[in-house]
Amino acid sequence: MDAAHSTINQVLVTLFNHILRIEENALSFPGLSIREVHVIEAACEAPDTRITALAQMLHVTTGSLSVAVTTLERKGYLLRKRREDDRRVIDILPTEKAKAIQKKHIAFHQEMIAAVMKQLTEPELSILVKALHGIDSYFTEKETQKA
Amino acid sequence: MDAAHSTINQVLVTLFNHILRIEENALSFPGLSIREVHVIEAACEAPDTRITALAQMLHVTTGSLSVAVTTLERKGYLLRKRREDDRRVIDILPTEKAKAIQKKHIAFHQEMIAAVMKQLTEPELSILVKALHGIDSYFTEKETQKA
DNA sequence: CCCAAACGCTTTGAACTTCAAAGCAATTAT
DNA sequence: ATAATTGCTTTGAAGTTCAAAGCGTTTGGG
């Protein structure tokens, strides 16, 4: 492969690995595993969402999520609320404690984006967005093929 | 936050999640978990590496890696080779079967990069590389702070 | 030279995560 | 009414990870 090819590959791979590990550090809270933090975040981003839907977002089975919600409820981060119009359905609600976690996550993202933008001019930024969009739509296509 | 800010955040987050899931699909082989595939890849990228060093690369304990190597050896992907000059040390070697897995991983990357490059002009590409580098160095800095 | 300390890997036991499948309660359709 | 479906929970098994203990090998101090 040619030089540009290999450069892009390199930088994408290392960046990706970096983000994975840094996010793990940024999102480590005492008494919470990474998985649990992800559940909390999903519940914050989509409050009043039922177990099944939340499980789909997180790509786990409802059984797995049910277990996770139980422990997070016990730890004081989530609440179960039975729907009155259909009492089979249970909505998940984040507590204030959960929202505090989410707030730190958002701050982490803000900081990251600010670091990116600081280094680029206006036109460079739009090229970056275009490129990332392009990559993403490629992947979206790929994924819908599989499914 | 302003529009550019939120756009970049959006596209980075969705792209990141896409890559995570797509790579899981692309790298799913019958009889191998994602973790196992990652161990195989590390062993291919750094052949003749001792257990301890490989464990550090993968960010797991030597105990965990020892277990993983045992099962991958049993499945025919890795080999243990005791060093003659220091018989405490064990190097890990990939078998041909492991290299075949790695080959598919590389092909996946090639395809991904090709998709990116196809959508951008030469100067756009260099801006992308610059931007990604910038993000990465920001993270590298962050990480060394923690450590 | 010998023995203690250090080193490198493996084993073990516990904790956690996840899933598939079975179970239970509520709703819908026949 | 009651059978089928839906939504969530429970259960049992498998996989992953870690800390700590264990075992063989090497190194260093006396």
mmCIF file of C-alpha atoms (C1' of nucleotides) in Angstrom:
data_model
loop_
_atom_site.group_PDB
_atom_site.id
_atom_site.type_symbol
_atom_site.label_atom_id
_atom_site.label_comp_id
_atom_site.label_asym_id
_atom_site.label_seq_id
_atom_site.Cartn_x
_atom_site.Cartn_y
_atom_site.Cartn_z
ATOM 1 C CA MET A 1 0.000 0.000 0.000
ATOM 2 C CA ASP A 2 1.178 3.546 -0.639
ATOM 3 C CA ALA A 3 2.318 6.088 1.903
ATOM 4 C CA ALA A 4 -0.906 8.047 2.385
ATOM 5 C CA HIS A 5 -2.792 4.800 2.768
ATOM 6 C CA SER A 6 -0.529 3.520 5.466
ATOM 7 C CA THR A 7 -0.368 6.873 7.249
ATOM 8 C CA ILE A 8 -4.124 7.127 7.502
ATOM 9 C CA ASN A 9 -4.366 3.564 8.627
ATOM 10 C CA GLN A 10 -1.775 4.123 11.326
ATOM 11 C CA VAL A 11 -3.308 7.292 12.663
ATOM 12 C CA LEU A 12 -6.826 5.854 12.672
ATOM 13 C CA VAL A 13 -5.766 2.731 14.525
ATOM 14 C CA THR A 14 -3.719 4.473 17.167
ATOM 15 C CA LEU A 15 -6.337 7.171 17.627
ATOM 16 C CA PHE A 16 -9.011 4.583 18.017
ATOM 17 C CA ASN A 17 -7.074 2.650 20.620
ATOM 18 C CA HIS A 18 -6.264 5.832 22.456
ATOM 19 C CA ILE A 19 -9.866 6.900 22.652
ATOM 20 C CA LEU A 20 -10.884 3.483 23.906
ATOM 21 C CA ARG A 21 -8.417 3.574 26.768
ATOM 22 C CA ILE A 22 -8.748 7.235 27.613
ATOM 23 C CA GLU A 23 -12.480 6.981 27.774
ATOM 24 C CA GLU A 24 -12.071 4.091 30.151
ATOM 25 C CA ASN A 25 -9.970 6.288 32.397
ATOM 26 C CA ALA A 26 -12.209 9.316 32.096
ATOM 27 C CA LEU A 27 -15.250 7.218 32.817
ATOM 28 C CA SER A 28 -13.975 5.246 35.754
ATOM 29 C CA PHE A 29 -15.922 5.911 38.921
ATOM 30 C CA PRO A 30 -15.465 4.103 42.213
ATOM 31 C CA GLY A 31 -17.968 1.295 42.564
ATOM 32 C CA LEU A 32 -18.977 1.347 38.892
ATOM 33 C CA SER A 33 -17.666 -0.774 36.054
ATOM 34 C CA ILE A 34 -17.389 0.567 32.509
ATOM 35 C CA ARG A 35 -20.413 -1.450 31.491
ATOM 36 C CA GLU A 36 -22.421 0.058 34.291
ATOM 37 C CA VAL A 37 -21.372 3.570 33.289
ATOM 38 C CA HIS A 38 -22.523 2.858 29.751
ATOM 39 C CA VAL A 39 -25.914 1.733 31.014
ATOM 40 C CA ILE A 40 -26.205 4.863 33.117
ATOM 41 C CA GLU A 41 -25.340 7.036 30.133
ATOM 42 C CA ALA A 42 -27.855 5.347 27.893
ATOM 43 C CA ALA A 43 -30.514 5.825 30.556
ATOM 44 C CA CYS A 44 -29.618 9.517 30.800
ATOM 45 C CA GLU A 45 -29.609 10.111 27.068
ATOM 46 C CA ALA A 46 -32.940 8.371 26.667
ATOM 47 C CA PRO A 47 -34.886 8.765 29.892
ATOM 48 C CA ASP A 48 -38.260 7.049 30.205
ATOM 49 C CA THR A 49 -37.147 4.296 27.876
ATOM 50 C CA ARG A 50 -38.287 0.750 28.420
ATOM 51 C CA ILE A 51 -35.919 -2.087 29.225
ATOM 52 C CA THR A 52 -36.236 -3.735 25.823
ATOM 53 C CA ALA A 53 -35.460 -0.567 23.882
ATOM 54 C CA LEU A 54 -32.534 0.284 26.119
ATOM 55 C CA ALA A 55 -31.190 -3.233 25.671
ATOM 56 C CA GLN A 56 -31.308 -2.831 21.890
ATOM 57 C CA MET A 57 -29.442 0.466 22.091
ATOM 58 C CA LEU A 58 -26.752 -1.176 24.165
ATOM 59 C CA HIS A 59 -26.684 -4.331 22.020
ATOM 60 C CA VAL A 60 -27.313 -6.713 24.880
ATOM 61 C CA THR A 61 -30.229 -9.024 25.617
ATOM 62 C CA THR A 62 -33.093 -7.852 27.808
ATOM 63 C CA GLY A 63 -32.055 -10.475 30.328
ATOM 64 C CA SER A 64 -28.596 -8.961 30.655
ATOM 65 C CA LEU A 65 -29.977 -5.468 30.957
ATOM 66 C CA SER A 66 -32.549 -6.533 33.514
ATOM 67 C CA VAL A 67 -29.738 -7.810 35.722
ATOM 68 C CA ALA A 68 -27.690 -4.665 35.197
ATOM 69 C CA VAL A 69 -30.627 -2.402 35.995
ATOM 70 C CA THR A 70 -31.287 -4.306 39.204
ATOM 71 C CA THR A 71 -27.768 -3.718 40.484
ATOM 72 C CA LEU A 72 -27.784 -0.080 39.355
ATOM 73 C CA GLU A 73 -31.108 0.415 41.073
ATOM 74 C CA ARG A 74 -29.648 -1.051 44.250
ATOM 75 C CA LYS A 75 -26.657 1.301 43.902
ATOM 76 C CA GLY A 76 -28.984 4.261 43.569
ATOM 77 C CA TYR A 77 -28.403 5.275 39.938
ATOM 78 C CA LEU A 78 -31.577 4.092 38.235
ATOM 79 C CA LEU A 79 -35.278 3.733 38.991
ATOM 80 C CA ARG A 80 -37.871 1.383 37.545
ATOM 81 C CA LYS A 81 -41.246 2.897 36.759
ATOM 82 C CA ARG A 82 -44.129 0.694 35.698
ATOM 83 C CA ARG A 83 -46.320 2.169 32.957
ATOM 84 C CA GLU A 84 -49.939 2.626 33.961
ATOM 85 C CA ASP A 85 -51.381 2.149 30.477
ATOM 86 C CA ASP A 86 -49.523 -1.146 30.003
ATOM 87 C CA ARG A 87 -48.332 -2.654 33.224
ATOM 88 C CA ARG A 88 -45.966 -5.085 31.504
ATOM 89 C CA VAL A 89 -43.727 -2.231 30.419
ATOM 90 C CA ILE A 90 -41.099 -0.779 32.702
ATOM 91 C CA ASP A 91 -39.416 2.554 32.014
ATOM 92 C CA ILE A 92 -35.953 3.298 33.326
ATOM 93 C CA LEU A 93 -35.252 6.640 34.942
ATOM 94 C CA PRO A 94 -31.886 8.090 35.946
ATOM 95 C CA THR A 95 -31.524 9.502 39.449
ATOM 96 C CA GLU A 96 -29.634 12.718 40.213
ATOM 97 C CA LYS A 97 -26.651 10.544 41.046
ATOM 98 C CA ALA A 98 -26.782 9.143 37.507
ATOM 99 C CA LYS A 99 -27.078 12.591 35.993
ATOM 100 C CA ALA A 100 -23.926 13.658 37.795
ATOM 101 C CA ILE A 101 -22.060 10.808 36.101
ATOM 102 C CA GLN A 102 -23.471 11.790 32.738
ATOM 103 C CA LYS A 103 -22.419 15.380 33.292
ATOM 104 C CA LYS A 104 -18.796 14.302 33.620
ATOM 105 C CA HIS A 105 -19.074 12.258 30.480
ATOM 106 C CA ILE A 106 -20.373 15.258 28.555
ATOM 107 C CA ALA A 107 -17.587 17.411 29.942
ATOM 108 C CA PHE A 108 -15.075 14.864 28.696
ATOM 109 C CA HIS A 109 -16.533 15.103 25.212
ATOM 110 C CA GLN A 110 -16.577 18.905 25.271
ATOM 111 C CA GLU A 111 -12.946 18.957 26.207
ATOM 112 C CA MET A 112 -12.082 16.543 23.441
ATOM 113 C CA ILE A 113 -13.953 18.493 20.784
ATOM 114 C CA ALA A 114 -12.474 21.754 21.942
ATOM 115 C CA ALA A 115 -9.015 20.257 21.556
ATOM 116 C CA VAL A 116 -9.822 19.273 18.000
ATOM 117 C CA MET A 117 -11.310 22.584 16.983
ATOM 118 C CA LYS A 118 -8.510 24.598 18.481
ATOM 119 C CA GLN A 119 -6.085 23.055 16.027
ATOM 120 C CA LEU A 120 -8.016 23.650 12.841
ATOM 121 C CA THR A 121 -9.178 26.571 10.788
ATOM 122 C CA GLU A 122 -12.789 26.968 9.721
ATOM 123 C CA PRO A 123 -12.355 25.364 6.248
ATOM 124 C CA GLU A 124 -10.209 22.612 7.686
ATOM 125 C CA LEU A 125 -12.960 21.847 10.149
ATOM 126 C CA SER A 126 -15.550 21.427 7.457
ATOM 127 C CA ILE A 127 -13.259 19.059 5.593
ATOM 128 C CA LEU A 128 -12.827 17.019 8.733
ATOM 129 C CA VAL A 129 -16.570 16.804 9.205
ATOM 130 C CA LYS A 130 -17.013 15.804 5.587
ATOM 131 C CA ALA A 131 -14.370 13.097 5.859
ATOM 132 C CA LEU A 132 -15.772 11.678 9.066
ATOM 133 C CA HIS A 133 -19.256 11.700 7.616
ATOM 134 C CA GLY A 134 -17.961 9.837 4.605
ATOM 135 C CA ILE A 135 -16.349 7.173 6.731
ATOM 136 C CA ASP A 136 -19.459 6.842 8.804
ATOM 137 C CA SER A 137 -21.812 6.470 5.869
ATOM 138 C CA TYR A 138 -19.518 3.797 4.489
ATOM 139 C CA PHE A 139 -19.878 1.923 7.736
ATOM 140 C CA THR A 140 -23.607 2.476 7.922
ATOM 141 C CA GLU A 141 -23.911 0.920 4.502
ATOM 142 C CA LYS A 142 -21.710 -1.991 5.528
ATOM 143 C CA GLU A 143 -23.819 -2.591 8.591
ATOM 144 C CA THR A 144 -27.146 -2.544 6.831
ATOM 145 C CA GLN A 145 -25.730 -5.071 4.352
ATOM 146 C CA LYS A 146 -25.015 -7.500 7.175
ATOM 147 C CA ALA A 147 -28.393 -6.995 8.811
ATOM 148 C CA MET B 1 -22.338 24.707 22.458
ATOM 149 C CA ASP B 2 -22.301 26.071 18.913
ATOM 150 C CA ALA B 3 -23.221 24.230 15.740
ATOM 151 C CA ALA B 4 -19.764 23.127 14.574
ATOM 152 C CA HIS B 5 -19.008 21.883 18.051
ATOM 153 C CA SER B 6 -22.095 19.766 18.245
ATOM 154 C CA THR B 7 -21.732 18.472 14.690
ATOM 155 C CA ILE B 8 -18.214 17.255 15.287
ATOM 156 C CA ASN B 9 -19.235 15.699 18.557
ATOM 157 C CA GLN B 10 -22.116 13.905 16.907
ATOM 158 C CA VAL B 11 -20.104 12.573 14.011
ATOM 159 C CA LEU B 12 -17.222 11.443 16.203
ATOM 160 C CA VAL B 13 -19.497 9.617 18.613
ATOM 161 C CA THR B 14 -21.550 7.840 15.983
ATOM 162 C CA LEU B 15 -18.468 7.005 13.946
ATOM 163 C CA PHE B 16 -16.755 5.603 16.978
ATOM 164 C CA ASN B 17 -19.709 3.425 17.899
ATOM 165 C CA HIS B 18 -20.011 2.256 14.333
ATOM 166 C CA ILE B 19 -16.406 1.222 14.131
ATOM 167 C CA LEU B 20 -16.681 -0.660 17.393
ATOM 168 C CA ARG B 21 -19.619 -2.699 16.198
ATOM 169 C CA ILE B 22 -18.515 -3.172 12.636
ATOM 170 C CA GLU B 23 -15.129 -4.387 13.707
ATOM 171 C CA GLU B 24 -16.864 -6.879 15.945
ATOM 172 C CA ASN B 25 -18.735 -8.176 12.919
ATOM 173 C CA ALA B 26 -15.749 -8.123 10.607
ATOM 174 C CA LEU B 27 -13.652 -9.907 13.193
ATOM 175 C CA SER B 28 -16.069 -12.579 14.234
ATOM 176 C CA PHE B 29 -14.804 -16.053 13.474
ATOM 177 C CA PRO B 30 -16.525 -19.280 14.476
ATOM 178 C CA GLY B 31 -15.078 -20.611 17.710
ATOM 179 C CA LEU B 32 -13.246 -17.389 18.570
ATOM 180 C CA SER B 33 -14.385 -14.552 20.801
ATOM 181 C CA ILE B 34 -13.434 -10.944 20.099
ATOM 182 C CA ARG B 35 -10.947 -11.048 22.956
ATOM 183 C CA GLU B 36 -9.306 -14.086 21.480
ATOM 184 C CA VAL B 37 -9.074 -12.445 18.067
ATOM 185 C CA HIS B 38 -7.359 -9.472 19.665
ATOM 186 C CA VAL B 39 -4.807 -11.742 21.322
ATOM 187 C CA ILE B 40 -4.169 -13.472 18.010
ATOM 188 C CA GLU B 41 -3.654 -10.140 16.289
ATOM 189 C CA ALA B 42 -1.253 -8.898 18.909
ATOM 190 C CA ALA B 43 0.722 -12.114 18.604
ATOM 191 C CA CYS B 44 0.858 -11.682 14.814
ATOM 192 C CA GLU B 45 1.906 -8.054 14.946
ATOM 193 C CA ALA B 46 4.614 -8.797 17.479
ATOM 194 C CA PRO B 47 5.777 -12.375 16.976
ATOM 195 C CA ASP B 48 8.360 -13.828 19.349
ATOM 196 C CA THR B 49 7.125 -11.618 22.156
ATOM 197 C CA ARG B 50 7.059 -12.878 25.705
ATOM 198 C CA ILE B 51 3.862 -13.303 27.694
ATOM 199 C CA THR B 52 4.519 -10.330 29.981
ATOM 200 C CA ALA B 53 5.149 -7.899 27.121
ATOM 201 C CA LEU B 54 2.125 -9.107 25.196
ATOM 202 C CA ALA B 55 -0.004 -8.706 28.305
ATOM 203 C CA GLN B 56 1.131 -5.098 28.649
ATOM 204 C CA MET B 57 0.279 -4.373 25.027
ATOM 205 C CA LEU B 58 -3.194 -5.791 25.570
ATOM 206 C CA HIS B 59 -3.624 -4.108 28.950
ATOM 207 C CA VAL B 60 -4.377 -7.280 30.839
ATOM 208 C CA THR B 61 -2.489 -9.075 33.605
ATOM 209 C CA THR B 62 -0.033 -11.822 32.762
ATOM 210 C CA GLY B 63 -2.354 -14.226 34.545
ATOM 211 C CA SER B 64 -5.216 -13.409 32.205
ATOM 212 C CA LEU B 65 -3.024 -13.667 29.149
ATOM 213 C CA SER B 66 -1.557 -16.962 30.302
ATOM 214 C CA VAL B 67 -5.063 -18.419 30.442
ATOM 215 C CA ALA B 68 -5.946 -16.947 27.044
ATOM 216 C CA VAL B 69 -2.772 -18.294 25.448
ATOM 217 C CA THR B 70 -3.468 -21.755 26.822
ATOM 218 C CA THR B 71 -6.871 -21.918 25.191
ATOM 219 C CA LEU B 72 -5.564 -20.432 21.922
ATOM 220 C CA GLU B 73 -2.741 -22.938 21.935
ATOM 221 C CA ARG B 74 -5.259 -25.728 22.399
ATOM 222 C CA LYS B 75 -7.303 -24.298 19.513
ATOM 223 C CA GLY B 76 -4.229 -24.269 17.302
ATOM 224 C CA TYR B 77 -3.608 -20.540 16.868
ATOM 225 C CA LEU B 78 -0.579 -19.953 19.080
ATOM 226 C CA LEU B 79 2.567 -21.740 20.165
ATOM 227 C CA ARG B 80 4.666 -21.365 23.297
ATOM 228 C CA LYS B 81 8.431 -21.388 22.817
ATOM 229 C CA ARG B 82 10.715 -21.448 25.822
ATOM 230 C CA ARG B 83 13.838 -19.301 25.477
ATOM 231 C CA GLU B 84 17.061 -21.244 25.739
ATOM 232 C CA ASP B 85 19.119 -18.399 27.188
ATOM 233 C CA ASP B 86 16.577 -17.793 29.948
ATOM 234 C CA ARG B 87 14.257 -20.691 30.505
ATOM 235 C CA ARG B 88 11.827 -18.635 32.570
ATOM 236 C CA VAL B 89 10.815 -16.657 29.500
ATOM 237 C CA ILE B 90 8.216 -17.909 27.042
ATOM 238 C CA ASP B 91 7.763 -16.400 23.588
ATOM 239 C CA ILE B 92 4.443 -16.592 21.800
ATOM 240 C CA LEU B 93 4.327 -17.535 18.145
ATOM 241 C CA PRO B 94 1.376 -17.381 15.777
ATOM 242 C CA THR B 95 0.587 -20.452 13.679
ATOM 243 C CA GLU B 96 -0.439 -20.297 10.037
ATOM 244 C CA LYS B 97 -4.035 -20.486 11.235
ATOM 245 C CA ALA B 98 -3.470 -17.323 13.267
ATOM 246 C CA LYS B 99 -1.876 -15.555 10.324
ATOM 247 C CA ALA B 100 -4.945 -16.286 8.226
ATOM 248 C CA ILE B 101 -7.075 -14.495 10.807
ATOM 249 C CA GLN B 102 -4.705 -11.552 10.828
ATOM 250 C CA LYS B 103 -4.836 -11.386 7.058
ATOM 251 C CA LYS B 104 -8.578 -10.834 7.157
ATOM 252 C CA HIS B 105 -8.155 -8.148 9.763
ATOM 253 C CA ILE B 106 -5.688 -6.311 7.546
ATOM 254 C CA ALA B 107 -8.015 -6.662 4.587
ATOM 255 C CA PHE B 108 -10.788 -5.069 6.629
ATOM 256 C CA HIS B 109 -8.556 -2.109 7.362
ATOM 257 C CA GLN B 110 -7.495 -1.745 3.747
ATOM 258 C CA GLU B 111 -11.078 -1.674 2.654
ATOM 259 C CA MET B 112 -11.924 0.926 5.270
ATOM 260 C CA ILE B 113 -9.052 3.197 4.308
ATOM 261 C CA ALA B 114 -9.793 2.847 0.632
ATOM 262 C CA ALA B 115 -13.355 3.963 1.317
ATOM 263 C CA VAL B 116 -12.064 7.050 3.096
ATOM 264 C CA MET B 117 -9.529 7.995 0.471
ATOM 265 C CA LYS B 118 -11.926 7.548 -2.387
ATOM 266 C CA GLN B 119 -14.056 10.375 -1.032
ATOM 267 C CA LEU B 120 -11.354 12.972 -0.568
ATOM 268 C CA THR B 121 -8.987 14.959 -2.706
ATOM 269 C CA GLU B 122 -5.255 15.028 -2.058
ATOM 270 C CA PRO B 123 -5.276 18.284 -0.014
ATOM 271 C CA GLU B 124 -8.346 17.179 1.879
ATOM 272 C CA LEU B 125 -6.568 13.989 2.796
ATOM 273 C CA SER B 126 -3.621 15.804 4.274
ATOM 274 C CA ILE B 127 -5.948 17.937 6.354
ATOM 275 C CA LEU B 128 -7.644 14.830 7.635
ATOM 276 C CA VAL B 129 -4.324 13.320 8.624
ATOM 277 C CA LYS B 130 -3.317 16.531 10.333
ATOM 278 C CA ALA B 131 -6.570 16.691 12.258
ATOM 279 C CA LEU B 132 -6.435 13.089 13.373
ATOM 280 C CA HIS B 133 -2.826 13.509 14.414
ATOM 281 C CA GLY B 134 -3.806 16.530 16.441
ATOM 282 C CA ILE B 135 -6.540 14.662 18.227
ATOM 283 C CA ASP B 136 -4.235 11.784 18.906
ATOM 284 C CA SER B 137 -1.442 13.881 20.334
ATOM 285 C CA TYR B 138 -3.967 15.537 22.609
ATOM 286 C CA PHE B 139 -4.931 12.127 23.912
ATOM 287 C CA THR B 140 -1.355 10.975 24.213
ATOM 288 C CA GLU B 141 -0.678 13.986 26.392
ATOM 289 C CA LYS B 142 -3.771 13.280 28.483
ATOM 290 C CA GLU B 143 -2.717 9.706 28.984
ATOM 291 C CA THR B 144 0.832 10.472 30.070
ATOM 292 C CA GLN B 145 -0.607 12.908 32.588
ATOM 293 C CA LYS B 146 -2.611 10.130 34.218
ATOM 294 C CA ALA B 147 0.276 7.668 34.207
ATOM 295 C "C1'" DC C 1 29.671 -22.014 45.960
ATOM 296 C "C1'" DC C 2 25.254 -21.695 48.158
ATOM 297 C "C1'" DC C 3 21.157 -19.756 49.507
ATOM 298 C "C1'" DA C 4 17.975 -16.066 49.445
ATOM 299 C "C1'" DA C 5 15.747 -12.860 46.662
ATOM 300 C "C1'" DA C 6 13.958 -11.673 42.329
ATOM 301 C "C1'" DC C 7 11.846 -12.886 38.106
ATOM 302 C "C1'" DG C 8 8.543 -15.014 34.706
ATOM 303 C "C1'" DC C 9 4.855 -17.741 34.028
ATOM 304 C "C1'" DT C 10 0.851 -20.636 35.710
ATOM 305 C "C1'" DT C 11 -2.812 -21.895 38.706
ATOM 306 C "C1'" DT C 12 -6.623 -20.909 41.639
ATOM 307 C "C1'" DG C 13 -10.738 -18.792 43.496
ATOM 308 C "C1'" DA C 14 -13.777 -15.092 43.361
ATOM 309 C "C1'" DA C 15 -16.311 -11.506 41.037
ATOM 310 C "C1'" DC C 16 -18.541 -9.894 37.015
ATOM 311 C "C1'" DT C 17 -20.785 -10.102 32.417
ATOM 312 C "C1'" DT C 18 -23.376 -12.177 29.170
ATOM 313 C "C1'" DC C 19 -26.504 -15.282 27.051
ATOM 314 C "C1'" DA C 20 -30.217 -18.732 26.143
ATOM 315 C "C1'" DA C 21 -33.979 -20.649 27.980
ATOM 316 C "C1'" DA C 22 -37.531 -21.084 31.218
ATOM 317 C "C1'" DG C 23 -40.793 -18.591 34.071
ATOM 318 C "C1'" DC C 24 -44.245 -15.127 35.390
ATOM 319 C "C1'" DA C 25 -47.452 -11.410 34.867
ATOM 320 C "C1'" DA C 26 -50.129 -8.458 31.830
ATOM 321 C "C1'" DT C 27 -52.326 -7.736 27.437
ATOM 322 C "C1'" DT C 28 -54.439 -8.914 23.029
ATOM 323 C "C1'" DA C 29 -56.828 -11.777 19.787
ATOM 324 C "C1'" DT C 30 -59.804 -15.475 18.680
ATOM 325 C "C1'" DA D 1 -63.050 -17.115 28.167
ATOM 326 C "C1'" DT D 2 -58.845 -18.679 26.984
ATOM 327 C "C1'" DA D 3 -54.935 -19.129 24.013
ATOM 328 C "C1'" DA D 4 -51.230 -16.697 22.167
ATOM 329 C "C1'" DT D 5 -48.278 -12.900 22.600
ATOM 330 C "C1'" DT D 6 -45.645 -9.502 24.868
ATOM 331 C "C1'" DG D 7 -42.396 -7.584 28.365
ATOM 332 C "C1'" DC D 8 -39.587 -8.353 31.994
ATOM 333 C "C1'" DT D 9 -37.109 -11.449 35.403
ATOM 334 C "C1'" DT D 10 -34.790 -15.478 36.925
ATOM 335 C "C1'" DT D 11 -31.658 -19.192 36.368
ATOM 336 C "C1'" DG D 12 -27.690 -21.919 34.992
ATOM 337 C "C1'" DA D 13 -23.761 -22.155 32.254
ATOM 338 C "C1'" DA D 14 -19.822 -20.266 29.925
ATOM 339 C "C1'" DG D 15 -16.331 -16.765 29.381
ATOM 340 C "C1'" DT D 16 -13.206 -13.031 31.100
ATOM 341 C "C1'" DT D 17 -10.586 -10.843 34.370
ATOM 342 C "C1'" DC D 18 -7.998 -10.072 38.487
ATOM 343 C "C1'" DA D 19 -5.268 -10.701 42.822
ATOM 344 C "C1'" DA D 20 -2.779 -13.785 45.177
ATOM 345 C "C1'" DA D 21 -0.435 -17.970 45.831
ATOM 346 C "C1'" DG D 22 2.583 -21.391 43.648
ATOM 347 C "C1'" DC D 23 6.467 -23.246 40.944
ATOM 348 C "C1'" DG D 24 10.597 -23.360 38.364
ATOM 349 C "C1'" DT D 25 14.644 -20.458 36.821
ATOM 350 C "C1'" DT D 26 18.094 -17.027 37.351
ATOM 351 C "C1'" DT D 27 20.842 -13.707 39.869
ATOM 352 C "C1'" DG D 28 23.392 -11.625 43.588
ATOM 353 C "C1'" DG D 29 25.469 -11.342 48.243
ATOM 354 C "C1'" DG D 30 28.023 -13.524 51.634
#
